[in-house]
Amino acid sequence: MAARGHVQDPNDRRLRPIYDYLDNGNNKMAIQQADKLLKKHKDLHCAKVLKAIGLQRTGKQDEAYALAQEVAALEPTDDNSLQALTILYREMHRPELVTKLYEAAVKKVPNSEEYHSHLFMAYARVGEYKKMQQAGMALYKIVPKNPYYFWSVMSLIMQSISAQDENLSKTMFLPLAERMVEKMVKEDKIEAEAEVELYYMILERLEKYQEALDVVRGKLGEKLTSELQSRENKCMAMYKKLCRWPECNALSRRLLLKNSDDWQFYITYFDSVFQLIDESWTPPLEEEQSLEGEVHYSIEQAVKFIEERITEESKSARPLRGPYLAKLELIRRLRCRGCNDEYKLGDPEELMFQYFKKFGDKPCCFTDLKVFVDLLPSSQYTKFISQLLEVIPLSAAAESEVALPADIKALQQHLCVVQLTRLLGIYHAMDKKEKLTAVRELMLRYRHGLEFGKTCLKTELQFSDYYCLLAVHLLLDLWLEEGEETAVWQCLTFLEEGLSHSPSNAQFKLLLIRIYCRLGAFEPVAELYSSLDAKHIQHDTIGYLLTRYAESLGHYAAASQSCNFALRFFHSNQKDTSEYIIQAYKYGAFEKIPEFIAFRNRLNSSLHFAQVRTERMLLDLLLEANISTSLEESIKSMSLSPEEDDIPWKDLRDNRDLTVLFNWDPKDRDISEEHRKLSLEEETVWLRIRSLTLRLVSGLPSLSHTIQPKNSEKTAENGVSSKIDTIRSLLQQLEAAVDSGKKFLEQKIQYPVLGPPPTRMAGFFSNGSCQCQTSLFYLVSDIYELDTNGLEDSAEIQERIGNSFKSLIERLTDLFNKCKGDLIEVRDGTLKTQPNLLENLVFFVETISITLWVSSYCDSVLRPFKSNLQKKKKKKKESSVAMPPVFTHFLDYVTELQTLTSNVIDHIKGLEIILTALKLEELSLKDTLLLQEEKKFTKTVQGKVQSSYHHSVQEIGELLKKRLDTIKKLKI
């Protein structure tokens, strides 16, 4: 809570109980205590603010804001009130009000260092960089401390970063910042490392690389001590920018002599050697070779240098991987350049074999060798694997034909070989029978390996977990490439078994999530994702695994929850990042400030953020908005407007981690850059379709019929004509997005097994939902036309509307037909699932909801027409005033819609009965090939899928019943 430092102030003692109540979350008591205090001390501003905090936290935002503004208008200068108001405004997400608060305080107390620094930080929260610069200088004039001066300099850099005009940035802001720092340098006032870092940052941004290098190498550079090799790294960066390859080479060589295991310097060393070779560089005769010492400028020198590092490594107490991998890297580079000198370094196969013998028991051995397997000829793959297997100490167990490792070291070596076998495509070349044999062997090795992990804690992974994962990958090949349905159930069985022994294994959980979702079972997924305990940025990078499937599989409550969870992270990002920036200013970590800003922008432009926001709003409308009045209320509460598009289409960032699942596939089967691009394109097109659908729905209430007669003046005055223009414009955009989607799907792209999950777009087009929803929005345009022209001269429009009603019912019936079938059934002793039926049902519910909202609009237009006709009928006292055909069309359409919805509800009831009656455990027990342990997990897995389907069907049924009740009210 607010600081309460001034002990001598009697008000502190009076306010303390309120602070305590607020700190303990007892907001009602805090409000009562504040009221008591205010009766005795009416002018105690802080008590009013604390009361406002209590009101804010009990959901009375308007009262809290009014009370806060009452105090703010008095421009308080006491620390308690200012701190309390700052907390309140932060909780209201109104940081801009804090700036006004401290601007007033600074005017009243112009020499207060504390208030000036608070004002600077308030500007930092809202990104007012120019005002930050002025506040920093004002602060420096009052208290001439270096940090305040450099706050002002950093604010100039931030102005240059945020400037739209790059020319302005380089001609005004950065040169001014440079002059300000140079002034301090000349006066010898540079005190801290952060100030040198800032000077370096300015020169680097101005592309004054030589000056930056001079600073780092000079006296000021001596202050760069907080990070290991900070000066060397900065020098290296500048040498690269200046293309001073001799210095680059000499410095990286010198650093490798100090530490021959630092991989980044090997890369720089090789880069510089080959640059010097390409430039035919020769050392000067009289001068020193470079500022940094001796330079290597030939392949012979590089080969000799690497050999020396390996010789040195052999004398080292700790084995170092760097020199051995550097040798392979040099061979790879020589081969890429078409040089014939690689023979000088040895045969890659032999070098990799020797490397395995030395480091094969380390888990990193596989990832090290993975980079260099393309040096092996494909004809040597099998021979290479056999060669590796020969050096692993395996002993045949009495009860098994398979030779098993006797200790953890041998197990790690064997695991490395198995991973390489998968990577080299040897498993992929096997037929079905061989693959199943390999799966059995891998699972045997997995279960044997559990013996080595008996003492492992629950938070630790079992040594043999990768065997289980590799077995699952083989089964996934059988399922997705050969359509072997039993393989998927085995996958789930093995993963659940693995998870029971390694409850913290994230890979087991992630793979279970992907497979359950592919089977259309979302219920177990929510719990699995929760147990992953995803932190901060992971809600953006892996959150798509959850949000992609929740709603599309009919788990509306879970979908709502998962969207809320993701949105909470994105919304808190704004507030959190501001705090990081403030801390960076306080502690002089200036180089981190642009990084924090870039991080915030990256999250604000996140594709996942835009998707979750759009789907969440559509979901809310689906669950809450039954008829036009409640639709209007929901749209108002979401501040939705058809004219506004808040998605940054040009800057959308795909932050998904598509490699979060371990993968041992060869390059030709792995996720490529092309797959990433295609996935982003698909996701963007689908997001555009969903966003336009949402905006079209949000435009419906604004078109609703007004009682006044329709004439051009009234129409323009009400602004309704512009609303229908917006709807028509959005409809054109939707048609364009749909065309883009169809063109994309014509490519028939197949992502890798564990690549990006496809969107719902294919189902949206194939089941007819797209045609239904588009025709509904065209119907809105026709109804509006009827509403504007009246009934007298609109026979053609009425006929068009009647035809639209008929074709809509036909399309909805087709969509329902694509929902028919059993979700899960036993066929030829195997379980067959049809998860696409669930997705079709969800699309049907969504389409029926849009149908209902459009029908509600039709009803609101036709009802007044009918009541006017009835009034005329009474006046003329005629028994038979001819009713326009549109009324009959609408009533017939509503009756058919009601019948269709009732049929779907009956179908869903039938699905529920079948799912309840299905006895899956009997099936799993009949399979005699399963081990007793496996039978237990198979039963669990099948039960989870069955329960999830049941849950989905129930939620879909409940929502459809609500829609049916509303359809029954549509009788004009």
Coordinates of C-alpha atoms in Angstrom, one line a residue, residues 621 625 627-637 701-702 704:
L621 CA -22.2 -13.0 -27.9
A625 CA -27.0 -12.6 -26.6
I627 CA -32.4 -11.6 -29.0
S628 CA -31.7 -8.2 -30.5
T629 CA -32.1 -6.3 -27.2
S630 CA -29.6 -8.5 -25.3
L631 CA -27.4 -8.4 -28.4
E632 CA -27.4 -4.7 -28.3
E633 CA -26.5 -4.7 -24.6
S634 CA -23.7 -7.2 -25.1
I635 CA -22.2 -5.1 -28.0
K636 CA -22.5 -1.9 -25.9
S637 CA -20.7 -3.5 -22.9
P701 CA -28.6 -3.4 -33.5
S702 CA -27.7 0.0 -35.1
S704 CA -33.1 -1.7 -35.9

